[in-house]
Coordinates of C-alpha atoms in Angstrom, one line a residue:
M1 CA 0.0 0.0 0.0
R2 CA 2.8 2.6 0.9
S3 CA 4.5 1.7 -2.4
L4 CA 1.3 2.7 -4.2
L5 CA 0.7 6.0 -2.5
I6 CA 4.3 6.6 -3.0
L7 CA 3.9 6.1 -6.8
A8 CA 0.7 8.0 -6.8
G9 CA 2.5 10.8 -5.3
L10 CA 5.2 10.4 -8.0
A11 CA 3.0 10.8 -10.8
V12 CA 1.9 14.3 -9.6
V13 CA 5.6 15.3 -9.3
T14 CA 6.5 13.8 -12.5
A15 CA 3.8 15.4 -14.3
A16 CA 4.9 19.0 -12.7
A17 CA 8.5 18.2 -14.0
S18 CA 7.2 17.4 -17.6
A19 CA 5.3 20.8 -17.7
Q20 CA 8.6 22.4 -16.6
L21 CA 10.4 20.5 -19.1
G22 CA 8.3 21.6 -22.0
D23 CA 8.4 25.3 -21.0
L24 CA 12.2 25.1 -21.4
L25 CA 11.9 23.5 -24.5
K26 CA 9.3 26.1 -26.0
G27 CA 11.9 28.9 -24.9
G28 CA 14.4 27.3 -27.3
I29 CA 16.7 25.4 -24.8
K30 CA 17.9 22.2 -26.4
I31 CA 18.4 18.8 -24.2
P32 CA 22.0 18.6 -23.9
G33 CA 23.7 15.6 -25.6
L34 CA 27.3 15.2 -25.9
D35 CA 27.9 18.6 -25.0
G36 CA 26.1 18.5 -21.8
A37 CA 27.7 15.3 -21.0
L38 CA 31.2 17.0 -21.0
K39 CA 29.9 20.1 -19.1
R40 CA 27.7 19.3 -16.9
E41 CA 28.7 16.5 -14.4
A42 CA 26.2 15.2 -12.0
L43 CA 29.5 14.7 -9.7
S44 CA 32.7 16.6 -10.8
T45 CA 34.4 16.2 -7.8
S46 CA 38.4 15.5 -8.6
I47 CA 41.6 15.1 -7.2
K48 CA 42.0 18.7 -7.5
D49 CA 39.6 19.1 -4.9
A50 CA 41.1 16.8 -2.5
M51 CA 42.0 18.1 1.2
P52 CA 45.9 17.9 1.5
A53 CA 47.1 14.3 2.5
L54 CA 49.0 14.0 5.7
R55 CA 51.9 12.1 4.6
F56 CA 53.9 12.5 8.0
L57 CA 50.9 10.6 9.6
D58 CA 51.5 7.3 7.4
R59 CA 53.3 5.5 10.3
Y60 CA 50.3 6.1 12.8
N61 CA 48.4 3.0 12.9
P62 CA 46.5 2.6 16.4
D63 CA 46.5 -0.7 17.9
R64 CA 42.8 0.2 19.1
L65 CA 39.7 1.6 17.7
D66 CA 36.6 2.0 19.1
D67 CA 33.3 1.4 17.5
F68 CA 32.0 4.6 15.7
F69 CA 28.3 3.3 16.2
A70 CA 28.6 3.6 19.7
L71 CA 29.2 7.4 19.8
P72 CA 26.3 9.5 20.9
A73 CA 24.1 11.5 18.2
N74 CA 23.0 14.8 17.9
T75 CA 19.3 15.7 16.9
Q76 CA 20.2 15.3 13.4
G77 CA 21.3 12.1 13.8
R78 CA 25.1 12.7 13.3
R79 CA 27.6 11.2 15.7
K80 CA 29.3 13.5 18.4
I81 CA 33.1 12.7 18.2
T82 CA 35.0 12.9 21.5
P83 CA 38.6 12.5 21.7
G84 CA 39.8 9.1 20.8
V85 CA 40.0 6.8 17.4
Y86 CA 37.0 5.2 16.1
T87 CA 36.2 2.9 13.2
M88 CA 33.0 1.9 11.0
D89 CA 32.4 -1.1 8.6
I90 CA 29.8 0.7 6.4
E91 CA 28.4 0.4 3.0
S92 CA 30.3 2.0 0.2
F93 CA 29.2 2.9 -3.2
C94 CA 30.6 3.5 -6.9
L95 CA 30.4 7.0 -7.7
R96 CA 31.8 7.1 -11.3
A97 CA 30.8 4.5 -13.7
G98 CA 33.2 3.0 -16.2
H99 CA 36.2 2.7 -13.8
R100 CA 38.1 -0.2 -12.1
A101 CA 37.8 -0.6 -8.4
P102 CA 41.1 0.4 -6.5
F103 CA 43.3 -2.2 -5.2
G104 CA 42.3 -3.7 -1.9
G105 CA 45.5 -1.9 -0.1
D106 CA 44.8 1.7 -1.9
G107 CA 43.7 4.4 0.1
F108 CA 41.5 7.7 -0.5
L109 CA 41.8 11.3 -0.2
Y110 CA 38.9 13.4 1.1
G111 CA 37.1 15.5 -1.2
P112 CA 33.6 17.5 -0.9
F113 CA 30.9 16.8 -3.0
K114 CA 30.6 19.0 -6.1
G115 CA 28.6 19.1 -9.6
L116 CA 25.4 19.3 -11.0
R117 CA 23.6 16.7 -8.8
A118 CA 25.9 16.5 -5.7
D119 CA 23.5 17.6 -3.4
V120 CA 20.9 15.2 -4.7
L121 CA 23.7 12.2 -4.4
Q122 CA 24.4 13.3 -1.0
S123 CA 21.1 13.5 0.2
I124 CA 20.7 9.8 -0.9
L125 CA 23.7 8.7 1.1
R126 CA 22.6 11.0 4.0
N127 CA 19.1 9.4 4.2
A128 CA 19.9 5.8 3.6
P129 CA 20.5 4.9 7.4
A130 CA 17.0 6.1 8.2
H131 CA 15.6 3.4 6.0
P132 CA 17.5 0.1 6.7
D133 CA 14.8 -1.9 4.7
V134 CA 16.1 -0.1 1.3
P135 CA 18.3 -2.5 -0.1
Q136 CA 22.1 -1.3 -0.9
K137 CA 21.7 -2.4 -4.6
N138 CA 18.7 -0.3 -5.0
V139 CA 20.8 2.8 -3.6
Q140 CA 23.6 1.9 -5.9
L141 CA 21.1 1.9 -9.0
L142 CA 19.6 5.1 -8.1
L143 CA 23.2 6.7 -7.7
W144 CA 24.0 5.4 -11.1
A145 CA 20.8 6.5 -12.6
I146 CA 21.6 10.0 -11.3
L147 CA 25.1 9.9 -12.3
S148 CA 24.5 9.0 -15.7
Q149 CA 21.6 11.5 -15.9
A150 CA 19.0 9.0 -17.0
K151 CA 15.5 9.9 -17.5
F152 CA 13.4 9.5 -14.4
R153 CA 10.4 8.6 -16.1
D154 CA 12.4 5.5 -17.4
L155 CA 13.3 4.4 -14.2
D156 CA 11.3 1.2 -13.1
N157 CA 9.0 1.4 -10.0
T158 CA 11.2 -0.1 -7.6
L159 CA 13.6 2.9 -8.2
K160 CA 11.3 5.4 -8.2
V161 CA 9.9 4.1 -4.9
T162 CA 13.7 4.1 -3.7
A163 CA 13.9 7.8 -4.9
A164 CA 10.6 8.7 -3.3
T165 CA 12.0 7.1 -0.2
L166 CA 15.1 8.7 0.3
L167 CA 14.8 12.2 -1.5
K168 CA 12.4 15.1 -1.4
P169 CA 9.7 16.0 -3.9
E170 CA 11.8 18.9 -5.2
D171 CA 14.8 16.7 -5.8
I172 CA 12.8 14.4 -8.1
V173 CA 11.7 17.4 -10.1
K174 CA 15.2 18.4 -10.6
L175 CA 16.0 15.0 -11.8
E176 CA 12.8 14.8 -14.1
A177 CA 13.7 18.2 -15.7
S178 CA 17.6 17.6 -16.5
F179 CA 18.4 14.4 -18.3
L180 CA 20.6 13.4 -21.1
E181 CA 19.9 11.7 -24.2
E182 CA 21.6 8.1 -24.9
I183 CA 24.7 8.6 -27.4
P184 CA 24.3 5.7 -29.9
S185 CA 27.1 3.3 -29.5
N186 CA 28.0 3.4 -33.3
M187 CA 28.9 7.1 -32.5
F188 CA 31.1 6.5 -29.8
D189 CA 34.3 6.7 -31.7
K190 CA 33.2 9.9 -33.2
A191 CA 31.9 11.4 -30.2
F192 CA 34.6 10.8 -27.9
A193 CA 37.4 11.1 -30.0
G194 CA 40.4 12.8 -28.6
L195 CA 39.3 12.8 -25.2
P196 CA 41.6 11.0 -22.5
S197 CA 41.0 7.2 -21.9
E198 CA 39.5 7.6 -18.4
V199 CA 37.0 10.2 -19.5
R200 CA 36.1 8.5 -22.4
A201 CA 35.4 5.2 -20.3
A202 CA 33.2 7.1 -17.9
L203 CA 31.2 9.0 -20.7
E204 CA 30.7 5.7 -22.7
A205 CA 29.5 3.7 -19.5
E206 CA 27.1 6.6 -18.4
S207 CA 25.6 6.9 -21.9
T208 CA 25.0 2.9 -22.1
M209 CA 23.5 3.0 -18.7
R210 CA 21.0 5.9 -19.6
G211 CA 19.7 3.4 -22.4
M212 CA 19.6 0.6 -20.1
F213 CA 17.4 2.1 -17.5
G214 CA 14.8 2.6 -20.3
R215 CA 14.8 -1.1 -21.1
T216 CA 13.1 -3.9 -19.3
G217 CA 14.4 -7.4 -18.2
L218 CA 17.9 -5.9 -16.9
N219 CA 19.1 -7.0 -13.4
Y220 CA 21.6 -5.4 -11.1
D221 CA 24.3 -7.7 -12.6
D222 CA 23.8 -6.3 -16.1
F223 CA 24.4 -2.6 -14.9
E224 CA 27.4 -3.7 -12.7
R225 CA 29.0 -5.0 -15.8
I226 CA 29.0 -1.7 -17.4
A227 CA 29.7 0.4 -14.5
M228 CA 32.7 -1.8 -13.0
P229 CA 34.9 -3.0 -16.0
Q230 CA 36.8 -6.5 -15.0
G231 CA 40.4 -5.9 -13.7
E232 CA 41.9 -3.6 -11.2
A233 CA 42.9 -0.1 -11.6
P234 CA 46.9 0.7 -11.9
K235 CA 48.5 0.7 -8.3
S236 CA 47.4 4.4 -6.6
D237 CA 50.2 6.2 -5.0
V238 CA 47.8 6.7 -2.0
P239 CA 48.5 4.1 0.5
A240 CA 45.8 2.4 2.5
G241 CA 45.8 4.2 5.8
R242 CA 46.7 7.6 4.6
W243 CA 44.8 10.3 6.9
S244 CA 43.3 13.5 5.6
F245 CA 42.4 16.5 8.0
V246 CA 38.6 17.5 8.1
K247 CA 36.7 20.3 9.9
G248 CA 36.3 20.0 13.5
G249 CA 39.9 19.2 14.3
M250 CA 39.3 15.6 13.1
F251 CA 41.5 13.2 11.1
I252 CA 39.8 10.2 8.7
R253 CA 41.2 7.3 6.5
M254 CA 39.1 5.5 4.1
Y255 CA 39.4 1.9 2.6
R256 CA 37.6 -0.6 0.3
L257 CA 37.6 -4.1 1.8
G258 CA 37.5 -6.7 -0.8
T259 CA 34.6 -5.2 -2.7
Y260 CA 33.4 -1.7 -3.7
R261 CA 30.3 -2.0 -1.5
H262 CA 32.2 -2.4 1.5
G263 CA 34.1 0.4 3.0
R264 CA 35.9 1.3 6.1
I265 CA 36.4 4.6 7.8
D266 CA 38.6 5.4 10.6
V267 CA 38.0 8.7 12.3
M268 CA 40.6 10.2 15.0
R269 CA 40.0 13.3 17.1
P270 CA 43.3 14.3 18.9
R271 CA 43.4 14.1 22.8
A272 CA 44.8 17.2 24.2
A273 CA 48.1 16.9 26.2
T274 CA 50.8 19.0 27.8
W275 CA 54.1 19.8 26.4
T276 CA 56.9 21.0 28.4
R277 CA 59.9 23.0 26.9
D278 CA 63.1 24.0 28.5
D279 CA 64.5 27.4 27.9
L280 CA 66.1 26.5 24.6
G281 CA 62.8 25.4 23.2
R282 CA 63.4 21.9 23.4
I283 CA 60.6 19.4 24.5
V284 CA 61.6 17.8 27.8
K285 CA 58.1 16.1 28.7
W286 CA 54.7 15.1 27.3
D287 CA 51.9 14.5 29.5
D288 CA 48.2 13.5 28.9
G289 CA 47.0 14.0 32.3
S290 CA 45.8 10.3 32.8
G291 CA 48.9 8.9 34.1
N292 CA 51.0 8.5 30.9
S293 CA 54.0 10.7 30.0
V294 CA 57.3 10.6 28.0
S295 CA 60.0 12.7 29.7
V296 CA 63.8 13.1 28.4
E297 CA 67.2 14.4 29.6
Y298 CA 69.4 16.1 26.8
A299 CA 73.1 15.0 26.5
A300 CA 75.6 17.8 27.9
E301 CA 77.8 17.4 24.7
P302 CA 77.7 20.1 22.0
S303 CA 74.8 20.1 19.5
S304 CA 74.8 19.1 16.0
R305 CA 73.6 21.9 13.7
A306 CA 72.8 21.7 9.9
G307 CA 74.0 24.9 8.5
G308 CA 72.1 25.2 5.3
N309 CA 68.8 23.8 6.3
G310 CA 67.9 25.5 9.4
L311 CA 67.9 22.3 11.9
I312 CA 69.2 22.1 15.1
G313 CA 70.0 18.7 16.5
Y314 CA 70.2 17.8 20.0
A315 CA 71.1 14.4 21.2
F316 CA 69.2 12.6 23.8
K317 CA 70.8 11.5 27.3
K318 CA 67.7 9.3 28.6
I319 CA 64.2 8.8 27.5
R320 CA 61.6 7.6 30.0
I321 CA 58.0 6.2 29.1
Q322 CA 55.6 5.9 32.0
S323 CA 52.1 4.6 32.4
G324 CA 50.8 4.2 35.7
S325 CA 53.4 2.5 37.9
Q326 CA 55.0 0.8 34.8
V327 CA 58.3 2.3 33.1
A328 CA 60.5 1.6 30.1
E329 CA 63.7 3.5 29.6
S330 CA 66.2 4.1 26.6
T331 CA 69.4 5.9 25.8
G332 CA 70.7 7.6 22.9
G333 CA 69.0 9.1 19.8
W334 CA 68.3 12.8 19.1
T335 CA 65.6 15.5 18.2
F336 CA 65.5 18.6 16.2
L337 CA 64.3 22.1 16.3
G338 CA 63.3 24.2 13.1
R339 CA 62.0 23.5 9.8
A340 CA 64.4 22.2 7.0
R341 CA 65.0 24.9 4.3
G342 CA 67.7 22.8 2.2
K343 CA 70.1 19.9 2.1
G344 CA 72.6 21.4 4.6
K345 CA 75.5 19.8 6.2
D346 CA 76.9 18.5 9.4
V347 CA 78.7 21.1 11.4
S348 CA 79.6 19.5 14.7
G349 CA 78.5 16.9 17.1
P350 CA 77.6 13.3 17.3
I351 CA 75.0 13.2 14.5
S352 CA 76.3 12.3 11.0
S353 CA 75.6 14.0 8.0
T354 CA 74.0 11.0 6.4
E355 CA 71.3 10.6 9.2
L356 CA 70.8 14.4 9.4
D357 CA 69.9 14.8 5.7
A358 CA 67.6 11.5 6.0
R359 CA 65.9 13.3 8.9
A360 CA 65.6 16.6 6.9
N361 CA 64.2 14.9 4.0
D362 CA 61.3 13.6 6.4
V363 CA 60.7 17.0 7.6
K364 CA 60.4 18.3 4.1
F365 CA 57.4 16.3 3.6
W366 CA 55.8 17.4 6.5
V367 CA 56.4 20.9 6.1
E368 CA 54.9 20.9 2.7
D369 CA 51.9 18.8 3.9
F370 CA 51.2 21.5 6.9
D371 CA 51.7 24.4 4.7
R372 CA 49.1 22.9 2.1
L373 CA 46.6 22.4 4.9
I374 CA 46.6 25.8 6.2
K375 CA 46.4 27.3 2.6
S376 CA 43.5 25.2 1.9
F377 CA 41.5 26.5 4.6
G378 CA 41.9 29.9 3.6
R379 CA 42.0 31.2 7.1
K380 CA 43.5 34.8 7.8
G381 CA 45.6 35.7 10.8
I382 CA 46.7 32.1 11.9
K383 CA 50.1 32.1 13.5
P384 CA 51.9 28.9 12.3
E385 CA 53.9 28.7 15.2
A386 CA 50.8 28.3 17.4
I387 CA 49.6 25.2 15.8
D388 CA 52.7 24.1 13.8
P389 CA 53.2 20.6 14.9
I390 CA 56.7 20.3 13.2
D391 CA 58.9 20.3 16.4
V392 CA 56.7 17.6 18.0
Q393 CA 56.9 15.5 15.0
H394 CA 60.9 15.8 15.4
F395 CA 60.5 14.4 19.1
E396 CA 58.2 11.6 18.1
Q397 CA 60.6 10.4 15.5
G398 CA 63.5 10.7 17.6
V399 CA 62.0 8.6 20.5
R400 CA 60.5 6.1 18.7
A401 CA 63.9 5.5 16.8
S402 CA 65.6 5.3 20.1
F403 CA 63.3 2.7 21.2
G404 CA 63.9 0.5 17.8
E405 CA 60.5 1.3 16.4
F406 CA 58.9 -0.3 19.3
N407 CA 59.7 -3.6 17.8
N408 CA 58.9 -6.5 20.6
A409 CA 57.8 -3.6 22.9
P410 CA 55.4 -4.1 25.5
E411 CA 51.8 -3.6 24.6
W412 CA 51.3 -0.8 27.4
V413 CA 54.4 1.0 25.7
V414 CA 52.7 0.7 22.2
R415 CA 49.5 2.0 23.7
T416 CA 51.0 5.0 25.4
W417 CA 52.9 5.9 22.3
G418 CA 49.7 5.9 20.4
R419 CA 48.2 8.4 22.9
L420 CA 51.3 10.5 22.4
C421 CA 50.9 10.3 18.3
E422 CA 47.1 11.4 18.8
S423 CA 47.9 14.2 20.7
I424 CA 50.4 15.9 18.4
F425 CA 48.0 17.2 16.1
A426 CA 45.4 18.6 18.7
P427 CA 46.9 22.0 18.0
L428 CA 45.7 21.9 14.4
D429 CA 42.1 22.6 15.9
G430 CA 43.4 26.2 15.6
L431 CA 42.4 25.7 11.8
N432 CA 38.7 25.8 12.6
D433 CA 36.6 28.5 12.4
P434 CA 36.7 30.1 16.1
T435 CA 33.3 31.2 15.7
L436 CA 31.7 27.7 15.9
A437 CA 30.0 26.8 19.1
Q438 CA 32.6 25.1 21.4
E439 CA 31.1 21.8 21.4
D440 CA 32.1 18.4 20.1
P441 CA 32.1 18.3 16.3
T442 CA 30.2 15.8 14.5
F443 CA 30.8 13.4 11.4
D444 CA 29.0 11.6 9.0
P445 CA 30.5 9.7 6.1
S446 CA 28.0 11.0 3.8
D447 CA 30.2 14.2 4.0
V448 CA 32.9 12.6 2.0
V449 CA 33.6 11.6 -1.4
G450 CA 36.7 9.2 -1.4
L451 CA 39.2 10.2 -4.3
P452 CA 41.5 7.6 -5.5
G453 CA 45.2 8.5 -6.3
Y454 CA 44.8 7.3 -9.6
T455 CA 42.4 9.3 -12.1
G456 CA 41.1 6.0 -13.8
A457 CA 39.8 4.5 -10.6
Q458 CA 36.4 5.0 -8.8
R459 CA 35.3 7.7 -6.6
A460 CA 33.7 6.1 -3.3
G461 CA 30.6 7.4 -1.5
F462 CA 29.7 6.1 1.7
T463 CA 26.3 5.8 3.9
L464 CA 26.3 5.3 7.8
R465 CA 24.8 1.8 7.5
R466 CA 26.7 -1.5 8.5
Y467 CA 28.0 -3.3 6.0
R468 CA 26.3 -6.6 5.5
D469 CA 27.5 -9.3 3.1
H470 CA 24.5 -9.8 1.1

């Protein structure tokens, strides 16, 4: 009965949309064909829109992640992110037909929804959790229909009901009033001549699918064969586990797990901690206020300076990691202060030029990522020194090296170190708009377009529904 009522309502919406389209045609506006396909992408988010990747976090792989679904929700159903690290295994979706799925070990960068129908696509993903009875395959077919800009009236009743369940009537009017015609397959070579292969693959797949939505007797597998070519995309330069910074002082990383329908997103909100420095500006103690700390003593011998690159190196005498009554100690190693500005050379002291240059090269990547991050937020008046984590990165790298990368270290040491790593980036909360209310930030996976590092691979969308192997 509910489906009949929805379809009856849709008839009214469709009639209004058809009248609206008729007015456009009378005004001399042509329905776009190839030109529309090239200029009016339903979703245009590309790698150029990605938030800066944080390569310096590639080593950070927390040993314990809590269940994202256990977090409290606000009145809009968005989860409030308290300090910690959380994970969710959720439904994911293909947001670009005609492209191969990324390797299982590849990661994604974070991008916003952009394009002609970005708002409608995002609404589908955002509203799906409230309707667990709508199958994941129906959601994916509706996404493909919108991405290919198929005629809404050509969709079968099941997809029309799905649309009416997940979208507002005004969204459906948009879909009915704006569509593209199918380009005959025997015209592909002429229509798409000179286009990059990955662009042509997407346009051909979308055109073919537009025609398929107007035919009967087709099932999900038929659409999947067009949208998901066999084989895997070339290896991406975005590794699994690469973190992106998002508004609210949070970090996320995204994966695909075995199939394009199964995604995982980890969310980290750094825990605040106290960093104590001496008169030279060197870090002497980290303390999270919960009984976990790392303290160091520095050697008395002369420091090592890198004349050309701005780094000043200081040798450790003793390092002490403590959690409650448990203590672990190490000797040796070093840390630096400053940003590397060039290759430089060793001037004096116990640190070799080879080791110094290797560390300086790491710092170069940290600085590049951090500066891009500040620029991407477009905030004026930010004092980098107030939120710059570079010196703390030096400290983390030096202590970790002194402890042999924590290989075979007790579990409590690794856990304590994870707490320190999380707190390193708490100052980046200074990038957020200070006028925002001082409360826990929220996150929903439908905020995110997952962008692969290879342009010929799929974009990914996510919804806050637990993945179940269907």
